[in-house]
Coordinates of C-alpha atoms and ligand atoms in Angstrom, one line a residue:
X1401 CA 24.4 -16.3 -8.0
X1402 CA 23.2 -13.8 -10.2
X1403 CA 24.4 -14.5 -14.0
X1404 CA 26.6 -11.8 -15.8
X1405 CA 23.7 -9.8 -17.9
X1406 CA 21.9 -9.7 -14.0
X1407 CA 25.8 -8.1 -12.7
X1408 CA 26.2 -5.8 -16.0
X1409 CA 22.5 -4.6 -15.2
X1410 CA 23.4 -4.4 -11.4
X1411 CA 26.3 -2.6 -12.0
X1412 CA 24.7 0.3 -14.2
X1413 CA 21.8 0.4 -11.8
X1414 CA 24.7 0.9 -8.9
X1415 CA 26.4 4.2 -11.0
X1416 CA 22.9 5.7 -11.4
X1417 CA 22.4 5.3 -7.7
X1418 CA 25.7 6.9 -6.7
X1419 CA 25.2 9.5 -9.5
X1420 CA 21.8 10.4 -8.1
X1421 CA 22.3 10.5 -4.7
X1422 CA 25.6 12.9 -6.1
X1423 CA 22.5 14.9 -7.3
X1424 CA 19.9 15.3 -5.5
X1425 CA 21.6 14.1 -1.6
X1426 CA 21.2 11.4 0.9
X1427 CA 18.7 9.6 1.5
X1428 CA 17.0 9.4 -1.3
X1429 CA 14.2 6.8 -2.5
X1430 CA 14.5 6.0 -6.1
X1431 CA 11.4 4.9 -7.8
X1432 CA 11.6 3.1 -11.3
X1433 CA 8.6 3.7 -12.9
X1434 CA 9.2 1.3 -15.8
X1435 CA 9.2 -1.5 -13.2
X1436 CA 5.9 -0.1 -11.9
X1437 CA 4.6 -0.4 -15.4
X1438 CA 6.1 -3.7 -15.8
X1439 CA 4.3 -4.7 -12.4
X1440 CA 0.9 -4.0 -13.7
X1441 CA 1.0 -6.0 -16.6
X1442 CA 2.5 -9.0 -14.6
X1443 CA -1.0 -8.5 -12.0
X1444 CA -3.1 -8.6 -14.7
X1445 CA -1.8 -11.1 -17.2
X1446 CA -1.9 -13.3 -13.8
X1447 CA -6.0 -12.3 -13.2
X1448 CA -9.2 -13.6 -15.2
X1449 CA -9.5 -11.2 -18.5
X1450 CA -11.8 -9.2 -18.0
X1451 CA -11.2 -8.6 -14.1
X1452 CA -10.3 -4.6 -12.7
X1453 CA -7.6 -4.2 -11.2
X1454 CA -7.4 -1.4 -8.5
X1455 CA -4.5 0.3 -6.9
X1456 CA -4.3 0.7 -3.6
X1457 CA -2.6 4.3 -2.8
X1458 CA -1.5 3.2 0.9
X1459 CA 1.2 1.1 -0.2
X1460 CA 2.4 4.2 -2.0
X1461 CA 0.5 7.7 -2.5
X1462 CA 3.4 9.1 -4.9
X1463 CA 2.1 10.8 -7.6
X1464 CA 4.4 9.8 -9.9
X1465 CA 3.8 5.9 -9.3
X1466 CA -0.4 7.0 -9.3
X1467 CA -0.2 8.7 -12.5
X1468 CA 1.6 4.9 -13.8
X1469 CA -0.4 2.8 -12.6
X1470 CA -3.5 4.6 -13.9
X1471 CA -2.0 5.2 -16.6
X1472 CA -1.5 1.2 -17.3
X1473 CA -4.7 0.4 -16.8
X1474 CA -5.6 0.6 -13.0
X1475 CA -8.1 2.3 -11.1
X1476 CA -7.8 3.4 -7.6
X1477 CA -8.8 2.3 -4.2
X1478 CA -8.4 5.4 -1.8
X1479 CA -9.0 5.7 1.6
X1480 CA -8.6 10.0 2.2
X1481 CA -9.5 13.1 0.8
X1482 CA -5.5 13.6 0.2
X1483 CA -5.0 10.1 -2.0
X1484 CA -8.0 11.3 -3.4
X1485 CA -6.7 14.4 -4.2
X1486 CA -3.9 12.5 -5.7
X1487 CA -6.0 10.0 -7.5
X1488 CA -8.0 12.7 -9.2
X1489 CA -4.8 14.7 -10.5
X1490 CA -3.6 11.4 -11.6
X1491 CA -6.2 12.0 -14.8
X1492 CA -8.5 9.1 -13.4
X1493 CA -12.3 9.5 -14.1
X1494 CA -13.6 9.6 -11.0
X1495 CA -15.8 6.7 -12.0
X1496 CA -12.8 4.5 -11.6
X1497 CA -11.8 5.4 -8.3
X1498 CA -13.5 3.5 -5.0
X1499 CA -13.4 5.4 -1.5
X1500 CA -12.8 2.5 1.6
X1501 CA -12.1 2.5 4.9
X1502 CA -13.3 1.6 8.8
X1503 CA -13.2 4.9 9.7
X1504 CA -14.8 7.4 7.4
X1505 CA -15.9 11.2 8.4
X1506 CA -18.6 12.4 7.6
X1507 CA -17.3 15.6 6.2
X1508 CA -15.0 13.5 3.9
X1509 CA -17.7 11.5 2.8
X1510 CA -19.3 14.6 1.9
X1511 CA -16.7 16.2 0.3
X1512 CA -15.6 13.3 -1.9
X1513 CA -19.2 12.6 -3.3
X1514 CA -19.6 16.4 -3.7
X1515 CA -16.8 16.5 -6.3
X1516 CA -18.2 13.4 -7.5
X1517 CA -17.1 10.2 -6.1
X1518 CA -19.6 7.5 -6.8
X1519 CA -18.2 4.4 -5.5
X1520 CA -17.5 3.5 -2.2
X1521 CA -17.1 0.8 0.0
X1522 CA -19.0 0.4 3.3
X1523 CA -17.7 -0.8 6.6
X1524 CA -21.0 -1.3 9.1
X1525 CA -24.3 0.0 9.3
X1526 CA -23.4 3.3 10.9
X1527 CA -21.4 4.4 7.8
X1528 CA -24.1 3.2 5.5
X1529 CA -26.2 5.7 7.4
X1530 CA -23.4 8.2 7.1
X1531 CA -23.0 8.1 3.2
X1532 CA -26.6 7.8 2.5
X1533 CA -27.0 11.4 4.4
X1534 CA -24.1 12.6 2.8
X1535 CA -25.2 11.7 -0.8
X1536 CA -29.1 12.7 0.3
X1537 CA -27.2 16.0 1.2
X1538 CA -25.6 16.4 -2.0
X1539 CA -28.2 14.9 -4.3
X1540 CA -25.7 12.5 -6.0
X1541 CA -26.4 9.1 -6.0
X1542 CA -23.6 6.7 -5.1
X1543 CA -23.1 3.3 -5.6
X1544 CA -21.9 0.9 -2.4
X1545 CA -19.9 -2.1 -1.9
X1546 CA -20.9 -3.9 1.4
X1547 CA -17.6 -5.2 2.9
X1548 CA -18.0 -8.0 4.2
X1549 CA -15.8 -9.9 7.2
X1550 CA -16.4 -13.6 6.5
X1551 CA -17.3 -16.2 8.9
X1552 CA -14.4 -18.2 7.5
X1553 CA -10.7 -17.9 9.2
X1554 CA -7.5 -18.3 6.6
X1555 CA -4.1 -18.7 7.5
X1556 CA -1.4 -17.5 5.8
X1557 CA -0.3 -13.7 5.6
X1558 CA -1.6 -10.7 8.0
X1559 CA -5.1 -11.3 8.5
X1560 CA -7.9 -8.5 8.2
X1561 CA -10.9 -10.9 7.5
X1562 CA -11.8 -14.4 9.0
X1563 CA -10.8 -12.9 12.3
X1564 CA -11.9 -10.1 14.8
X1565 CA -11.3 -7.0 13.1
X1566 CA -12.4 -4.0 12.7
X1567 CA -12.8 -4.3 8.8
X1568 CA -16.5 -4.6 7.4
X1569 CA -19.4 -6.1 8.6
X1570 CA -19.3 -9.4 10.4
X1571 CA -21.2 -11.4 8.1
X1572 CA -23.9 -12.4 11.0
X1573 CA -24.3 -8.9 11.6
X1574 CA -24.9 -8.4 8.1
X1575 CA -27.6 -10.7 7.5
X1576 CA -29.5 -10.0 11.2
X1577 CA -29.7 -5.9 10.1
X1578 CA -30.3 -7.1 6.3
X1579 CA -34.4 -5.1 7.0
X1580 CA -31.9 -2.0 6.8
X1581 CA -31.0 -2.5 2.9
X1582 CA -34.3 -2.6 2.0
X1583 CA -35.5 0.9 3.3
X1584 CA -32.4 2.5 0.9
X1585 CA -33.0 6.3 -0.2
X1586 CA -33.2 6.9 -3.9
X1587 CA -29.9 8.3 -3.9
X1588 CA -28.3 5.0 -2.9
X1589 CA -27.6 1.9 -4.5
X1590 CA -25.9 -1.2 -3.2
X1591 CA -24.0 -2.7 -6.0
X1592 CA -22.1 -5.7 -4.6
X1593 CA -19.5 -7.0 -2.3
X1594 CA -16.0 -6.4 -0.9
X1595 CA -13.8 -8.8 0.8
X1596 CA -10.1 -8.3 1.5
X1597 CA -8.6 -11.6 3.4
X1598 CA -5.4 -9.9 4.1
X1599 CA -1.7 -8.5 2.9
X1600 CA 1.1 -10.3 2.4
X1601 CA -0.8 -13.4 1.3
X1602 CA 1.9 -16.4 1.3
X1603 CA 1.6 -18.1 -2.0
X1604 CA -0.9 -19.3 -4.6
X1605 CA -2.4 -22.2 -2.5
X1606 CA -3.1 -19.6 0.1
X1607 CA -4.5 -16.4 -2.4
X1608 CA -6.7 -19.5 -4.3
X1609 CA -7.9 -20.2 -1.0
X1610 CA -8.7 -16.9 0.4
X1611 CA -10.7 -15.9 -3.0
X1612 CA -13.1 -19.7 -2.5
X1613 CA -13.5 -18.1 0.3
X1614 CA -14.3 -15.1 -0.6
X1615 CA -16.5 -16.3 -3.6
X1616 CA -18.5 -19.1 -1.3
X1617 CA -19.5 -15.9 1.6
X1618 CA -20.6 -13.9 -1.6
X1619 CA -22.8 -16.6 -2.9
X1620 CA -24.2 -17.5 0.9
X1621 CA -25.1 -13.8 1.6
X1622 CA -26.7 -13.4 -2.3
X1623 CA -28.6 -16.4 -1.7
X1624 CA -29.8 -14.8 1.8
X1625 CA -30.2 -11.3 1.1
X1626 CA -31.9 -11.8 -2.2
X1627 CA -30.3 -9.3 -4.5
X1628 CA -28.1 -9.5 -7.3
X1629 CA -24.9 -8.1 -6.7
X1630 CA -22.9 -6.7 -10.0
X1631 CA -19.7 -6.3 -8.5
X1632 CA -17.9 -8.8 -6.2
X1633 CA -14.4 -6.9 -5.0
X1634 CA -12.3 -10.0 -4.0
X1635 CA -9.5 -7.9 -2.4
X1636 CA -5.7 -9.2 -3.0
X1637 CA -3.2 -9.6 -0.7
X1638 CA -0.5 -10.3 -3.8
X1639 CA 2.8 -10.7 -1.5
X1640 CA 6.0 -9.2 -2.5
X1641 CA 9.4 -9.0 -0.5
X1642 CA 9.7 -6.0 2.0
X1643 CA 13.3 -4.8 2.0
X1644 CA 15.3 -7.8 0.8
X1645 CA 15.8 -9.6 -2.1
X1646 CA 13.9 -13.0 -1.5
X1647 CA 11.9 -13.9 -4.3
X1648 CA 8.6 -13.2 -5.5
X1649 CA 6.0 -16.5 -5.3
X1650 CA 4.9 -17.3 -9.2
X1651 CA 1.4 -16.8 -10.0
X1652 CA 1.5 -18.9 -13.1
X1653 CA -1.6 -20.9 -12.5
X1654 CA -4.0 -18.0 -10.9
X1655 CA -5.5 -17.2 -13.6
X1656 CA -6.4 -20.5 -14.7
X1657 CA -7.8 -21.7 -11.6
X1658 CA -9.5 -18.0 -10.2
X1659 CA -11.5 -18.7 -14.0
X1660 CA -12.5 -22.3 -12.7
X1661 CA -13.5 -21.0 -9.4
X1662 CA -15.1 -18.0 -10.6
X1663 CA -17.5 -20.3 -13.3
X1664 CA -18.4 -22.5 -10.3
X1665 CA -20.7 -19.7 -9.7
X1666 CA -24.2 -19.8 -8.7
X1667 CA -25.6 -16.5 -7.3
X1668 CA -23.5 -14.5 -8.4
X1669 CA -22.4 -15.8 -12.2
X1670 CA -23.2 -12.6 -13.6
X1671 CA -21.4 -10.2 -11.4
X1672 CA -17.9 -8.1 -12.4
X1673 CA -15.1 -8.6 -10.8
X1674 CA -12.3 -6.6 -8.9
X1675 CA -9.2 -7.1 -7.2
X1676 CA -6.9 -4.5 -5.2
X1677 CA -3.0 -4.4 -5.1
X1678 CA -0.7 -1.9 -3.3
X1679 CA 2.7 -4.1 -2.8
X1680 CA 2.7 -6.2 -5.9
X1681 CA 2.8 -3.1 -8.3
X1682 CA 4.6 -0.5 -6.9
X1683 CA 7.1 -2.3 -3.8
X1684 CA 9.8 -3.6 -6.6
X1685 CA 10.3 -0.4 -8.1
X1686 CA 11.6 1.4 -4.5
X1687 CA 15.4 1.4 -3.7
X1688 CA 16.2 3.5 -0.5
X1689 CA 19.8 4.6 -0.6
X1690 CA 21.3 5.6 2.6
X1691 CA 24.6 6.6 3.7
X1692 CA 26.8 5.3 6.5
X1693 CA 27.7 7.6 9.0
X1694 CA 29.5 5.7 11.4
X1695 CA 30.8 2.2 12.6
X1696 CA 31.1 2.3 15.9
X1697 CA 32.2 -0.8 18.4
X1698 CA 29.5 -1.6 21.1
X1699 CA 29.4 -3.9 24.3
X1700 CA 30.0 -7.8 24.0
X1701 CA 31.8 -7.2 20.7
X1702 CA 28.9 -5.7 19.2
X1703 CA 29.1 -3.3 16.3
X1704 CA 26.6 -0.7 15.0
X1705 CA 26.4 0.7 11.5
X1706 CA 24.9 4.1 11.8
X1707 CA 22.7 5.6 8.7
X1708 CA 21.3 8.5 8.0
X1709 CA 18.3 6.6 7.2
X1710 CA 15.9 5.0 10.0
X1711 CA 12.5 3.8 11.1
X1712 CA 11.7 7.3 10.2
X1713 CA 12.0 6.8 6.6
X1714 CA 11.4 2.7 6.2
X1715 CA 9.7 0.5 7.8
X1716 CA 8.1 2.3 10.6
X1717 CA 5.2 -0.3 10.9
X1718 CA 7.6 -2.7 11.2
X1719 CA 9.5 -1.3 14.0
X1720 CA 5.9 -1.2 15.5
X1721 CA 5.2 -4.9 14.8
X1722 CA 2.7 -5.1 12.3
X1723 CA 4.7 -6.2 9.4
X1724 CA 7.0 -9.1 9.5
X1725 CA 10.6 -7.3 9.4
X1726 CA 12.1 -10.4 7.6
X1727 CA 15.5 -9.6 6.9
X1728 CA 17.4 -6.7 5.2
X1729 CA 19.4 -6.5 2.6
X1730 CA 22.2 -4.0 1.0
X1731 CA 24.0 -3.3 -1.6
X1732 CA 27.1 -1.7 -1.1
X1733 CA 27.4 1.2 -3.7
X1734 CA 30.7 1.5 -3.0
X1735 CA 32.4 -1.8 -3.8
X1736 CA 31.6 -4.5 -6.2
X1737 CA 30.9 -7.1 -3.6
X1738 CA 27.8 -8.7 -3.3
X1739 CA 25.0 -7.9 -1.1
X1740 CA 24.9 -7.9 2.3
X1741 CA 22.0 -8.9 4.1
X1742 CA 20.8 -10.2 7.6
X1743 CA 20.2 -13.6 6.2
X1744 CA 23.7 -14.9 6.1
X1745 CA 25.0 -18.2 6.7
X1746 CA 26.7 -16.5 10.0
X1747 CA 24.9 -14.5 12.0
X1748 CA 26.7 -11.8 13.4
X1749 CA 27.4 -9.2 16.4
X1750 CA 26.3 -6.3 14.1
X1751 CA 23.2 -4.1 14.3
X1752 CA 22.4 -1.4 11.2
X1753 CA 20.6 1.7 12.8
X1754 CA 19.2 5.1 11.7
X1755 CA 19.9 8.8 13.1
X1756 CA 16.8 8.9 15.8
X1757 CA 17.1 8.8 19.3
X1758 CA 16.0 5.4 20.2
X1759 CA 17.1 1.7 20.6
X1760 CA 13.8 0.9 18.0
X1761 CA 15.4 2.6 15.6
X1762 CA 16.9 -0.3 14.2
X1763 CA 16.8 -1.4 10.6
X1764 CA 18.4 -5.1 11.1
X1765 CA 20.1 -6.8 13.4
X1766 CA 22.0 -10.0 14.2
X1767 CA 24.2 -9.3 10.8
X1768 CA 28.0 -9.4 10.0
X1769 CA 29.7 -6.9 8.6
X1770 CA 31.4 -7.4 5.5
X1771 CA 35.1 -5.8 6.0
X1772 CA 35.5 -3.3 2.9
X1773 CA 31.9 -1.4 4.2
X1774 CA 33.6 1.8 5.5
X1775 CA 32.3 5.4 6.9
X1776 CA 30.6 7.7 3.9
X1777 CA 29.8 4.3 2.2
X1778 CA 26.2 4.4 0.3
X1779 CA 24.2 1.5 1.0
X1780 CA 21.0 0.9 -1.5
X1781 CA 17.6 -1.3 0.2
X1782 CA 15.8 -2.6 -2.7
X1783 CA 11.8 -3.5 -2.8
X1784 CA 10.7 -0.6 -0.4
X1785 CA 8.5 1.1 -3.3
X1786 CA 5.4 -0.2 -0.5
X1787 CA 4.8 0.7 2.7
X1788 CA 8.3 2.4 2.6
X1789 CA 8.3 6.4 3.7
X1790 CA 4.7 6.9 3.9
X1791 CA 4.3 4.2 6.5
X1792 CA 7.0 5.4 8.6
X1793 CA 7.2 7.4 11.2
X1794 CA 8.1 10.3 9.3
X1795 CA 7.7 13.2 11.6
X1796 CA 9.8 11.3 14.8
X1797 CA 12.2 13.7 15.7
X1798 CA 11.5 16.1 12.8
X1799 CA 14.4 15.5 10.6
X1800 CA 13.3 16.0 6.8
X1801 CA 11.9 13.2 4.6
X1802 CA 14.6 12.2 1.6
X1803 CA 13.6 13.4 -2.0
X1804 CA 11.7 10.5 -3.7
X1805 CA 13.0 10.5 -7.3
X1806 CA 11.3 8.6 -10.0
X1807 CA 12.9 7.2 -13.0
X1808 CA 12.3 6.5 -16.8
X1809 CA 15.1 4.3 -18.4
X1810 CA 17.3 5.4 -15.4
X1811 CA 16.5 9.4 -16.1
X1812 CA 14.8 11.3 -13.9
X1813 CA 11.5 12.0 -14.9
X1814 CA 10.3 13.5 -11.2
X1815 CA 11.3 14.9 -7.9
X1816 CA 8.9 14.9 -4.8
X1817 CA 9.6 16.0 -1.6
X1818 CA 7.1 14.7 1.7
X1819 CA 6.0 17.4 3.6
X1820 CA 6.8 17.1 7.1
X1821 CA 6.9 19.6 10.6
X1822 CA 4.4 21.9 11.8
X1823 CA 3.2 24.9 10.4
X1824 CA 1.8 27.6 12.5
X1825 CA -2.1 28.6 12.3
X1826 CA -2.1 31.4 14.9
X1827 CA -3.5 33.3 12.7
X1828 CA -6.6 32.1 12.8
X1829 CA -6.8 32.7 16.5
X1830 CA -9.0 36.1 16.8
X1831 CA -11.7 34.7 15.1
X1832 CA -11.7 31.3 16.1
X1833 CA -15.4 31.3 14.2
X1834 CA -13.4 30.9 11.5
X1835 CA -12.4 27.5 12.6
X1836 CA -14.6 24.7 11.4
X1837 CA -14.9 20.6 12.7
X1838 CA -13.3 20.0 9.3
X1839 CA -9.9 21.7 9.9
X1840 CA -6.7 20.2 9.0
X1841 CA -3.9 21.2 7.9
X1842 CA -4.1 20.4 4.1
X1843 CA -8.2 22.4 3.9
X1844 CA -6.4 25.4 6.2
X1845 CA -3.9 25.9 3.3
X1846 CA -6.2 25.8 0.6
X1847 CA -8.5 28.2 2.0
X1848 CA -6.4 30.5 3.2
X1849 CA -3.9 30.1 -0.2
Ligands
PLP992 C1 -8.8 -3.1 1.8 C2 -7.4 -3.1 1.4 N1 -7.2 -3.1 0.1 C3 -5.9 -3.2 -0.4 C4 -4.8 -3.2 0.4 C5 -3.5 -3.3 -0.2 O1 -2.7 -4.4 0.2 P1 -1.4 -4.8 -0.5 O2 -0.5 -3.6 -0.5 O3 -0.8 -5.9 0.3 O4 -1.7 -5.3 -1.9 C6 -5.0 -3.2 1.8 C7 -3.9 -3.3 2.7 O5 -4.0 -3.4 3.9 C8 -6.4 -3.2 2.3 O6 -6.6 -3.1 3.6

C-alpha cells in the first residue's frame, strides 16, 4: 500500500499526465529525465569505483535520454550508424563510444571508423577480417574487444552467452584460430574482452554469478592466448520491471563482492573494467499513456478494453515471444483508484488490446476490469522507458508513432516524434548509377538533402 507522500507524489504525477496528453495528444510516452539521472547514479554507486559504465542505446535510442546519460557519466555502446549518429550528437567523444554487434556491414564499419570510431567489439573471425580492412582502408587504427561466448551455461534471465548463440566467438573457436591474432595489421589492436551473459538477469546471486563467470573465461583465454588484455567488458544484464510495477531486485552488496571477485584476479589483475546497461537506466523513467476507446462485451462473458495504443507502440518483442510479458499494469488517470493490473488476486474475463488488426495485438489478458474504467478514460503504463516504442513493431499497419515527451521537474524540456511510413525514392530511378550497395533510407536523405 503506497504511504501518503508516495499518493501526493502519485497524484501530481497523474495531473501532469492528463495535462500533457491535453497538450501534446494520445498516446504519448513520457520520459522523466530526472529519473534517468537518478538511474545512473544508482548503476554506478552499485559497481566497483573506478568501473565504466556504458549505455546501451537499444533499450532506448532517444536523444533526449542519450544526451542524460552521457551527460551523467556514461559512455555508449552502439550497434548502427543511426545510434551512432545519435551518440555523437549527444556531445560524447567519440573515444567513449564502443560499436557491437553479430552483424556488422562492412560499409558501416567503414563509415563509423572513418568519422572516427576507435573502439569496437568483434563477433567472429570474419568481422575481425572485416574491420581490419576497413581501418587498413581508412588508415585509422582501432582498438578491439574480442567477445567472447563462454563455455559456461547460466541460468537465470534471457540467455545470449553459455548457450548456442549467435553472439561472439565460441570460446573453443577462439582459441583453435588464436594463429589469426598474431598476424594483426598495424592499424589494429586487440585490447581485451567482452562478455554479455544476458538481459533481464534475475537477481544478485544470479548477476554475481554470471560476472565469476565471466571473469574465470577471461582469465582461462589470457592464460592461453598469451596477451594481456586492458579491458575486460563484463556486460550487464541489470533487470528492471517491463510494464508493471513489481519491484526492482537490490544491488546492495554488488559492489562489495564484484571488488572481491575482481581482486581474485590472476591474468588479468591489471585490466579496466566495463559494464553495459540499457533497462536499468533508462526503463523507470517511461510511462506510456493511452486512451480507451472502447469496452466492448466478447464471447463467454469476455470483455475487451480497446486502446489506442498496441503492440505497435509497446512491447512488440514481447508479442513476438522474446521477452517475458509478465503482467501489466495501469493507472487509471481518470479516477483516484488504485492501479489496475493483470496480477490480481482474481483473474478475470477481460483482455486490454490496441487499434491493429490482429488477435496478437494484445497488451494483457486474463484481467478484471475495475467498474469506474469508462470509454475516453486515460490509462498511464509505467517502466516502458526500455524496449518500449523502438522495439515495437512500429510501422504494422502504418498508424503514426506517439510523441515521446521528456521531462525536467515535470516540464517539458523535449518533444520527439519517430519517423515512420515510406518515403518515395523514384527519383532516383533514371540513373539508377546513382544507387549505391549502401543505400538506405537515412544516407538517401542526406545526400540528396
Ligand atoms: C551486448 C549487449 N549489451 C547490452 C545490452 C543491454 O541490455 P539491458 O538493456 O538488459 O541492460 C544488450 C541487450 O540485449 C546486449 O546484447
Amino acid at each position: 500500500m503506497p504511504n501518503v507522500k508516495d499518493l501526493e507524489t502519485q497524484q501530481k504525477a497523474f495531473e501532469n499526465w492528463r495535462s500533457l496528453v491535453a497538450r501534446f495528444g494520445s498516446p504519448l510516452y513520457v520520459y522523466d529525465l530526472d529519473t534517468v539521472e537518478h538511474q545512473v547514479r544508482e548503476l554506478k554507486q552499485a559497481l566497483p569505483t573506478n568501473a565504466k559504465v556504458f549505455y546501451s542505446l537499444k533499450a532506448n535510442p532517444l536523444p533526449a535520454i542519450v544526451k542524460t546519460v552521457q551527460t551523467a557519466g556514461c559512455c555508449l555502446e552502439v550497434c548502427s550508424n543511426h545510434e551512432l549518429s545519435v551518440a555523437c550528437n549527444s556531445g560524447i567523444s567519440i573515444e567513449q563510444i564502443l560499436y557491437s554487434g553479430p552483424g556488422k556491414t562492412t560499409e558501416e564499419i567503414g563509415q563509423a571508423i572513418a568519422i572516427g570510431v576507435n573502439h569496437f567489439s568483434v563477433e567472429s573471425y570474419t568481422d575481425l577480417d572485416r574491420l581490419e580492412k576497413a581501418a587498413e582502408t581508412a588508415q585509422k587504427s582501432i582498438r578491439l574487444l574480442l567477445r567472447v561466448n563462454p563455455m559456461e551455461p547460466l541460468q537465470g534471465g534471457l540467455a545470449m552467452s553459455g548457450t548456442p548463440s549467435q553472439f561472439g566467438f565460441e570460446e573453443s573457436v577462439l582459441l583453435n584460430g588464436a594463429q589469426r591474432l598474431s598476424q594483426l595489421s598495424s592499424y589494429v589492436e586487440i585490447i581485451g574482452y567482452h562478455i554479455y551473459y544476458g538481459t533481464q538477469i534475475d537477481s544478485e546471486e544470479s548477476l554475481i554469478k554470471s560476472f565469476k563467470a565471466g571473469i574465470d573465461c577471461t582469465e582461462r583465454l589470457t592464460s592461453q592466448l598469451g596477451f594481456t588484455p586492458q579491458v575486460i567488458d563484463l556486460g550487464g544484464g541489470f533487470p528492471w520491471p517491463f510494464a508493471n510495477q513489481k519491484s526492482a531486485i537490490a544491488l546492495d552488496n554488488l559492489r562489495s563482492r564484484l571488488e572481491q571477485l575482481l581482486a581474485q584476479r590472476k591474468y588479468t589483475a591489471e585490466a579496466e573494467i566495463w559494464f553495459e546497461s540499457g533497462r536499468y537506466l533508462s526503463a523507470s523513467s517511461g510511462t506510456l499513456l493511452a486512451t480507451i476507446l472502447d469496452i466492448k462485451p466478447g464471447k463467454f462473458d469476455s470483455k475487451f478494453v480497446v486502446l489506442d495504443a498496441g503492440i505497435n507502440h509497446l512491447g512488440g518483442m514481447s508479442g513476438l515471444g522474446r521477452i517475458p510479458r509478465g503482467y501489466v499494469l495501469m493507472y487509471n488517470l481518470s479516477s483516484e483508484q488504485e492501479a489496475w493490473s493483470t496480477e490480481t488476486a482474481n483473474e478475470g474475463r477481460t483482455l486490454v488490446v490496441g487499434p491493429l488488426c490482429s488477435p496478437l495485438d494484445c497488451l494483457t489478458r486474463k484481467t478484471e476490469l475495475p467498474p469506474s474504467v469508462n470509454i475516453n478514460d486515460i490509462v498511464a503504463i509505467p517502466n516502458v522507458g526500455a524496449y518500449g516504442l523502438t522495439a515495437s513493431l512500429v510501422a504494422f499497419l502504418s498508424r503514426p508513432a506517439p510523441l515521446e515527451v521528456s521531462l525536467r521537474n515535470g516540464i517539458p524540456v523535449d518533444l520527439s516524434s519517430l519517423r515512420t511510413g515510406h518515403e518515395s525514392l523514384q527519383f532516383l530511378l533514371p540513373e539508377p548509377e546513382n544507387l549505391s550497395i549502401n543505400i538506405t533510407g537515412d544516407s538517401i536523405r542526406e545526400q540528396y538533402a
